[in-house]
CSV table of N, CA and C in Angstrom, one decimal:
chain,number,residue,atom,x,y,z
A,1,MET,N,2.1,-9.8,6.4
A,1,MET,CA,0.9,-9.0,6.3
A,1,MET,C,0.6,-8.8,4.8
A,2,ARG,N,-0.7,-9.0,4.5
A,2,ARG,CA,-1.1,-8.9,3.1
A,2,ARG,C,-1.8,-7.5,2.9
A,3,MET,N,-1.4,-6.8,1.8
A,3,MET,CA,-1.9,-5.5,1.6
A,3,MET,C,-3.2,-5.6,0.7
A,4,THR,N,-4.2,-4.8,0.9
A,4,THR,CA,-5.3,-4.8,0.0
A,4,THR,C,-5.0,-3.9,-1.2
A,5,GLU,N,-5.8,-4.0,-2.2
A,5,GLU,CA,-5.6,-3.2,-3.4
A,5,GLU,C,-5.6,-1.7,-3.1
A,6,LYS,N,-6.4,-1.3,-2.2
A,6,LYS,CA,-6.4,0.1,-1.7
A,6,LYS,C,-5.1,0.5,-1.1
A,7,ASP,N,-4.6,-0.4,-0.2
A,7,ASP,CA,-3.3,-0.1,0.5
A,7,ASP,C,-2.2,0.0,-0.5
A,8,VAL,N,-2.2,-0.9,-1.5
A,8,VAL,CA,-1.1,-0.8,-2.6
A,8,VAL,C,-1.2,0.5,-3.4
A,9,ALA,N,-2.4,0.9,-3.8
A,9,ALA,CA,-2.6,2.1,-4.5
A,9,ALA,C,-2.1,3.3,-3.7
A,10,ALA,N,-2.4,3.3,-2.4
A,10,ALA,CA,-2.0,4.4,-1.5
A,10,ALA,C,-0.5,4.5,-1.4
A,11,TYR,N,0.1,3.3,-1.3
A,11,TYR,CA,1.6,3.2,-1.2
A,11,TYR,C,2.2,3.7,-2.5
A,12,ILE,N,1.7,3.3,-3.6
A,12,ILE,CA,2.3,3.8,-4.9
A,12,ILE,C,2.2,5.3,-5.0
A,13,ALA,N,1.0,5.8,-4.6
A,13,ALA,CA,0.8,7.3,-4.7
A,13,ALA,C,1.8,8.0,-3.8
A,14,ARG,N,2.1,7.5,-2.6
A,14,ARG,CA,3.0,8.1,-1.7
A,14,ARG,C,4.4,8.0,-2.2
A,15,GLN,N,4.8,6.9,-2.8
A,15,GLN,CA,6.1,6.7,-3.4
A,15,GLN,C,6.3,7.7,-4.6
A,16,ALA,N,5.3,7.8,-5.4
A,16,ALA,CA,5.4,8.8,-6.6
A,16,ALA,C,5.5,10.2,-6.1
A,17,ALA,N,4.8,10.5,-5.0
A,17,ALA,CA,4.9,11.9,-4.5
A,17,ALA,C,6.3,12.2,-3.9
A,18,LYS,N,6.9,11.2,-3.3
A,18,LYS,CA,8.3,11.3,-2.8
A,18,LYS,C,9.3,11.5,-3.9
A,19,SER,N,9.1,10.7,-5.0
A,19,SER,CA,10.1,10.8,-6.1
A,19,SER,C,9.9,11.9,-7.0
A,20,GLY,N,8.7,12.5,-7.0
A,20,GLY,CA,8.4,13.6,-7.9
A,20,GLY,C,7.9,13.1,-9.2
A,21,LYS,N,7.8,11.8,-9.4
A,21,LYS,CA,7.3,11.3,-10.7
A,21,LYS,C,5.8,10.9,-10.5
A,22,PRO,N,5.0,11.2,-11.6
A,22,PRO,CA,3.6,10.8,-11.5
A,22,PRO,C,3.4,9.3,-11.5
A,23,SER,N,2.5,8.9,-10.7
A,23,SER,CA,2.1,7.5,-10.7
A,23,SER,C,1.2,7.1,-11.8
A,24,GLU,N,1.4,5.9,-12.4
A,24,GLU,CA,0.5,5.5,-13.5
A,24,GLU,C,-0.8,5.1,-12.9
A,25,THR,N,-0.9,4.7,-11.6
A,25,THR,CA,-2.1,4.1,-11.1
A,25,THR,C,-2.9,5.1,-10.3
A,26,ALA,N,-2.3,6.1,-9.8
A,26,ALA,CA,-3.0,7.1,-8.9
A,26,ALA,C,-3.5,8.2,-9.7
A,27,THR,N,-4.7,8.6,-9.4
A,27,THR,CA,-5.3,9.8,-10.0
A,27,THR,C,-5.0,11.0,-9.1
A,28,PRO,N,-5.0,12.2,-9.7
A,28,PRO,CA,-4.7,13.4,-8.9
A,28,PRO,C,-5.5,13.6,-7.6
A,29,ASP,N,-6.8,13.2,-7.7
A,29,ASP,CA,-7.6,13.4,-6.5
A,29,ASP,C,-7.9,12.1,-5.8
A,30,GLY,N,-7.4,11.0,-6.3
A,30,GLY,CA,-7.6,9.7,-5.7
A,30,GLY,C,-9.0,9.1,-5.9
A,31,LYS,N,-9.9,9.8,-6.6
A,31,LYS,CA,-11.3,9.4,-6.8
A,31,LYS,C,-11.5,8.1,-7.6
A,32,GLU,N,-10.6,7.9,-8.6
A,32,GLU,CA,-10.8,6.8,-9.5
A,32,GLU,C,-10.7,5.5,-8.7
A,33,HIS,N,-9.7,5.4,-7.8
A,33,HIS,CA,-9.6,4.2,-7.0
A,33,HIS,C,-10.8,4.0,-6.1
A,34,GLU,N,-11.3,5.1,-5.5
A,34,GLU,CA,-12.5,5.0,-4.7
A,34,GLU,C,-13.7,4.5,-5.4
A,35,LEU,N,-13.8,5.0,-6.7
A,35,LEU,CA,-14.9,4.6,-7.5
A,35,LEU,C,-14.8,3.1,-7.9
A,36,HIS,N,-13.5,2.6,-8.1
A,36,HIS,CA,-13.3,1.2,-8.4
A,36,HIS,C,-13.8,0.4,-7.2
A,37,SER,N,-13.4,0.8,-6.0
A,37,SER,CA,-13.8,0.1,-4.8
A,37,SER,C,-15.3,0.1,-4.6
A,38,ALA,N,-15.9,1.2,-4.8
A,38,ALA,CA,-17.4,1.3,-4.7
A,38,ALA,C,-18.1,0.4,-5.6
A,39,ILE,N,-17.6,0.3,-6.9
A,39,ILE,CA,-18.3,-0.6,-7.9
A,39,ILE,C,-18.0,-2.0,-7.5
A,40,GLN,N,-16.8,-2.4,-7.1
A,40,GLN,CA,-16.6,-3.8,-6.7
A,40,GLN,C,-17.5,-4.1,-5.5
A,41,ASP,N,-17.6,-3.3,-4.5
A,41,ASP,CA,-18.5,-3.5,-3.4
A,41,ASP,C,-19.9,-3.7,-3.8
A,42,GLU,N,-20.4,-2.9,-4.7
A,42,GLU,CA,-21.8,-3.0,-5.2
A,42,GLU,C,-22.0,-4.2,-6.0
A,43,CYS,N,-21.1,-4.6,-6.8
A,43,CYS,CA,-21.2,-5.9,-7.6
A,43,CYS,C,-21.3,-7.1,-6.6
A,44,SER,N,-20.4,-7.1,-5.6
A,44,SER,CA,-20.4,-8.1,-4.7
A,44,SER,C,-21.7,-8.2,-3.9
A,45,ARG,N,-22.2,-7.1,-3.5
A,45,ARG,CA,-23.4,-7.0,-2.7
A,45,ARG,C,-24.6,-7.6,-3.6
A,46,ARG,N,-24.6,-7.4,-4.9
A,46,ARG,CA,-25.6,-7.9,-5.7
A,46,ARG,C,-25.4,-9.3,-6.2
A,47,GLY,N,-24.2,-9.9,-5.9
A,47,GLY,CA,-23.9,-11.2,-6.4
A,47,GLY,C,-23.4,-11.3,-7.8
A,48,TRP,N,-23.0,-10.2,-8.4
A,48,TRP,CA,-22.5,-10.1,-9.7
A,48,TRP,C,-21.0,-10.4,-9.9
A,49,LEU,N,-20.6,-10.8,-11.1
A,49,LEU,CA,-19.2,-11.1,-11.3
A,49,LEU,C,-18.6,-9.9,-12.0
A,50,ALA,N,-17.6,-9.3,-11.3
A,50,ALA,CA,-16.9,-8.1,-11.8
A,50,ALA,C,-15.5,-8.5,-12.2
A,51,LEU,N,-15.2,-8.6,-13.5
A,51,LEU,CA,-13.9,-8.9,-13.9
A,51,LEU,C,-13.1,-7.6,-14.1
A,52,THR,N,-11.9,-7.6,-13.5
A,52,THR,CA,-11.1,-6.3,-13.5
A,52,THR,C,-9.7,-6.7,-13.3
A,53,GLY,N,-8.8,-5.8,-13.7
A,53,GLY,CA,-7.4,-5.9,-13.4
A,53,GLY,C,-7.0,-5.0,-12.2
A,54,ALA,N,-5.9,-5.3,-11.6
A,54,ALA,CA,-5.5,-4.5,-10.5
A,54,ALA,C,-5.0,-3.1,-10.9
A,55,MET,N,-5.4,-2.1,-10.2
A,55,MET,CA,-5.0,-0.7,-10.5
A,55,MET,C,-3.5,-0.5,-10.0
A,56,SER,N,-3.1,-1.4,-9.1
A,56,SER,CA,-1.8,-1.2,-8.5
A,56,SER,C,-0.6,-1.6,-9.3
A,57,ARG,N,-0.8,-2.3,-10.4
A,57,ARG,CA,0.3,-2.7,-11.3
A,57,ARG,C,-0.2,-2.9,-12.7
A,58,ARG,N,0.7,-3.0,-13.7
A,58,ARG,CA,0.3,-3.3,-15.0
A,58,ARG,C,-0.3,-4.7,-15.2
A,59,THR,N,-1.2,-4.8,-16.0
A,59,THR,CA,-1.8,-6.1,-16.3
A,59,THR,C,-1.5,-6.5,-17.7
A,60,HIS,N,-1.9,-7.7,-18.0
A,60,HIS,CA,-1.7,-8.2,-19.4
A,60,HIS,C,-3.0,-8.2,-20.2
A,61,ARG,N,-3.8,-7.2,-19.9
A,61,ARG,CA,-5.1,-7.0,-20.6
A,61,ARG,C,-4.9,-6.2,-21.8
A,62,THR,N,-5.9,-6.2,-22.7
A,62,THR,CA,-5.8,-5.5,-24.0
A,62,THR,C,-5.8,-4.0,-23.7
A,63,LYS,N,-4.9,-3.3,-24.4
A,63,LYS,CA,-4.8,-1.8,-24.2
A,63,LYS,C,-6.2,-1.2,-24.6
A,64,GLY,N,-6.7,-0.4,-23.7
A,64,GLY,CA,-7.9,0.3,-23.9
A,64,GLY,C,-9.1,-0.4,-23.4
A,65,GLU,N,-8.9,-1.7,-22.9
A,65,GLU,CA,-10.0,-2.5,-22.4
A,65,GLU,C,-10.6,-1.8,-21.2
A,66,PRO,N,-11.9,-1.8,-21.0
A,66,PRO,CA,-12.6,-1.1,-19.9
A,66,PRO,C,-12.1,-1.7,-18.6
A,67,ASP,N,-12.2,-0.9,-17.5
A,67,ASP,CA,-11.8,-1.3,-16.2
A,67,ASP,C,-12.5,-2.5,-15.7
A,68,PHE,N,-13.8,-2.6,-16.0
A,68,PHE,CA,-14.7,-3.6,-15.5
A,68,PHE,C,-15.5,-4.3,-16.7
A,69,ILE,N,-15.6,-5.6,-16.6
A,69,ILE,CA,-16.5,-6.3,-17.4
A,69,ILE,C,-17.4,-7.0,-16.4
A,70,ILE,N,-18.6,-6.5,-16.3
A,70,ILE,CA,-19.5,-7.0,-15.2
A,70,ILE,C,-20.6,-7.8,-15.8
A,71,LEU,N,-20.7,-9.0,-15.3
A,71,LEU,CA,-21.8,-10.0,-15.6
A,71,LEU,C,-22.8,-9.9,-14.5
A,72,ALA,N,-24.0,-9.3,-14.9
A,72,ALA,CA,-25.0,-9.1,-13.9
A,72,ALA,C,-26.2,-10.1,-14.0
A,73,ASP,N,-27.2,-9.9,-13.3
A,73,ASP,CA,-28.3,-10.8,-13.3
A,73,ASP,C,-29.1,-10.6,-14.6
A,74,GLN,N,-30.0,-11.5,-14.9
A,74,GLN,CA,-30.9,-11.5,-16.1
A,74,GLN,C,-30.1,-11.3,-17.4
A,75,GLY,N,-28.9,-11.9,-17.4
A,75,GLY,CA,-28.1,-11.9,-18.7
A,75,GLY,C,-27.6,-10.5,-19.1
A,76,ARG,N,-27.6,-9.6,-18.2
A,76,ARG,CA,-27.1,-8.2,-18.5
A,76,ARG,C,-25.6,-8.2,-18.3
A,77,ARG,N,-25.0,-7.3,-19.1
A,77,ARG,CA,-23.5,-7.1,-19.1
A,77,ARG,C,-23.2,-5.6,-19.2
A,78,PHE,N,-22.3,-5.2,-18.3
A,78,PHE,CA,-21.8,-3.8,-18.3
A,78,PHE,C,-20.3,-3.7,-18.5
A,79,ASP,N,-19.8,-3.1,-19.5
A,79,ASP,CA,-18.4,-2.9,-19.7
A,79,ASP,C,-18.1,-1.4,-19.3
A,80,VAL,N,-17.4,-1.2,-18.2
A,80,VAL,CA,-17.4,0.1,-17.6
A,80,VAL,C,-15.9,0.6,-17.5
A,81,GLU,N,-15.7,1.8,-17.9
A,81,GLU,CA,-14.4,2.5,-17.7
A,81,GLU,C,-14.7,3.6,-16.7
A,82,CYS,N,-13.9,3.6,-15.6
A,82,CYS,CA,-14.0,4.6,-14.6
A,82,CYS,C,-13.0,5.7,-14.9
A,83,LYS,N,-13.5,6.9,-14.7
A,83,LYS,CA,-12.8,8.1,-14.9
A,83,LYS,C,-13.1,9.1,-13.7
A,84,THR,N,-12.1,10.0,-13.4
A,84,THR,CA,-12.4,11.1,-12.5
A,84,THR,C,-13.3,12.1,-13.2
A,85,LYS,N,-13.7,13.1,-12.4
A,85,LYS,CA,-14.5,14.1,-13.0
A,85,LYS,C,-14.0,14.7,-14.3
A,86,ASN,N,-12.7,15.0,-14.4
A,86,ASN,CA,-12.1,15.6,-15.6
A,86,ASN,C,-11.3,14.6,-16.4
A,87,GLY,N,-11.3,13.3,-16.0
A,87,GLY,CA,-10.5,12.3,-16.7
A,87,GLY,C,-10.9,12.1,-18.1
A,88,LYS,N,-10.0,11.9,-19.0
A,88,LYS,CA,-10.3,11.7,-20.4
A,88,LYS,C,-9.8,10.3,-20.8
A,89,LEU,N,-10.5,9.7,-21.8
A,89,LEU,CA,-10.2,8.4,-22.4
A,89,LEU,C,-8.8,8.6,-23.2
A,90,SER,N,-8.0,7.5,-23.1
A,90,SER,CA,-6.8,7.5,-23.8
A,90,SER,C,-7.1,7.2,-25.3
A,91,ILE,N,-6.1,7.3,-26.2
A,91,ILE,CA,-6.4,7.0,-27.6
A,91,ILE,C,-6.8,5.5,-27.7
A,92,ASP,N,-6.1,4.6,-27.0
A,92,ASP,CA,-6.5,3.2,-27.0
A,92,ASP,C,-7.9,3.0,-26.5
A,93,GLN,N,-8.3,3.7,-25.5
A,93,GLN,CA,-9.7,3.5,-24.9
A,93,GLN,C,-10.7,4.0,-25.9
A,94,ARG,N,-10.4,5.1,-26.6
A,94,ARG,CA,-11.3,5.7,-27.6
A,94,ARG,C,-11.5,4.7,-28.8
A,95,ALA,N,-10.4,4.1,-29.2
A,95,ALA,CA,-10.4,3.1,-30.3
A,95,ALA,C,-11.3,1.9,-29.9
A,96,ILE,N,-11.1,1.4,-28.7
A,96,ILE,CA,-11.9,0.2,-28.2
A,96,ILE,C,-13.3,0.6,-28.1
A,97,GLN,N,-13.6,1.8,-27.6
A,97,GLN,CA,-15.0,2.3,-27.5
A,97,GLN,C,-15.6,2.3,-28.8
A,98,ALA,N,-14.9,2.8,-29.8
A,98,ALA,CA,-15.5,2.9,-31.2
A,98,ALA,C,-15.7,1.5,-31.7
A,99,HIS,N,-14.9,0.5,-31.5
A,99,HIS,CA,-15.1,-0.8,-31.9
A,99,HIS,C,-16.3,-1.5,-31.2
A,100,TYR,N,-16.4,-1.2,-29.9
A,100,TYR,CA,-17.6,-1.7,-29.2
A,100,TYR,C,-18.9,-1.2,-29.9
A,101,LYS,N,-18.9,0.1,-30.2
A,101,LYS,CA,-20.1,0.7,-30.8
A,101,LYS,C,-20.3,0.1,-32.2
A,102,LYS,N,-19.3,-0.1,-32.9
A,102,LYS,CA,-19.4,-0.7,-34.3
A,102,LYS,C,-20.0,-2.1,-34.2
A,103,LEU,N,-19.7,-2.8,-33.1
A,103,LEU,CA,-20.2,-4.2,-33.0
A,103,LEU,C,-21.6,-4.2,-32.2
A,104,GLY,N,-22.0,-3.1,-31.8
A,104,GLY,CA,-23.3,-3.0,-31.1
A,104,GLY,C,-23.3,-3.2,-29.6
A,105,HIS,N,-22.2,-3.0,-29.0
A,105,HIS,CA,-22.0,-3.2,-27.6
A,105,HIS,C,-21.9,-1.9,-26.9
A,106,GLY,N,-22.2,-1.9,-25.6
A,106,GLY,CA,-22.1,-0.7,-24.8
A,106,GLY,C,-20.7,-0.6,-24.1
A,107,TYR,N,-20.1,0.5,-24.1
A,107,TYR,CA,-18.9,0.8,-23.4
A,107,TYR,C,-19.2,2.1,-22.6
A,108,TYR,N,-19.3,1.9,-21.3
A,108,TYR,CA,-19.8,3.0,-20.4
A,108,TYR,C,-18.7,3.7,-19.7
A,109,VAL,N,-18.6,5.0,-19.8
A,109,VAL,CA,-17.7,5.8,-19.0
A,109,VAL,C,-18.4,6.3,-17.8
A,110,ILE,N,-18.0,5.9,-16.6
A,110,ILE,CA,-18.6,6.2,-15.3
A,110,ILE,C,-17.7,7.1,-14.5
A,111,ARG,N,-18.3,8.2,-14.0
A,111,ARG,CA,-17.5,9.1,-13.2
A,111,ARG,C,-17.9,9.2,-11.7
A,112,SER,N,-19.0,8.4,-11.3
A,112,SER,CA,-19.4,8.4,-9.9
A,112,SER,C,-20.2,7.1,-9.7
A,113,ILE,N,-20.3,6.8,-8.4
A,113,ILE,CA,-21.1,5.6,-8.1
A,113,ILE,C,-22.6,5.8,-8.4
A,114,GLU,N,-23.0,7.1,-8.3
A,114,GLU,CA,-24.4,7.4,-8.7
A,114,GLU,C,-24.7,7.1,-10.1
A,115,GLU,N,-23.7,7.4,-11.0
A,115,GLU,CA,-23.8,7.1,-12.4
A,115,GLU,C,-23.9,5.6,-12.6
A,116,PHE,N,-23.1,4.8,-11.9
A,116,PHE,CA,-23.1,3.4,-12.0
A,116,PHE,C,-24.4,2.8,-11.5
A,117,LEU,N,-24.9,3.3,-10.4
A,117,LEU,CA,-26.2,2.8,-9.9
A,117,LEU,C,-27.4,3.1,-10.9
A,118,GLU,N,-27.3,4.3,-11.5
A,118,GLU,CA,-28.3,4.7,-12.5
A,118,GLU,C,-28.2,3.7,-13.8
A,119,LEU,N,-27.0,3.5,-14.2
A,119,LEU,CA,-26.8,2.6,-15.4
A,119,LEU,C,-27.3,1.2,-15.1
A,120,THR,N,-27.1,0.7,-13.9
A,120,THR,CA,-27.4,-0.7,-13.6
A,120,THR,C,-28.8,-1.0,-13.1
A,121,LYS,N,-29.6,0.0,-12.9
A,121,LYS,CA,-30.9,-0.2,-12.3
A,121,LYS,C,-31.8,-0.8,-13.4
A,122,LEU,N,-32.8,-1.6,-12.9
A,122,LEU,CA,-33.7,-2.2,-13.8
A,122,LEU,C,-34.8,-1.3,-14.3
């Protein structure tokens, strides 16, 4: 049986709860994973390319790199970091965000699917 990314994240959260150790991939209210899924679904629906790492395990991406690099229609690109309502950017994420700004690129912190839809509308 093959587990989905959502199944893996739920499993990791359950294991962390059993061990009493915080999970690196689970957020306290589970909303970040739900937001990832909603953004993936919306990008797929629109035929966009959403480049992302798995939340269920460490990736070999650059520290601070946004969760999504989205190549949209009409040459548009959205580099999106997902956070829960009270989630904060790490030091690495703030450094990357500042570098993006210095180079004239957008680094968007999104806390809900509604924010994502507003950002990406024409």
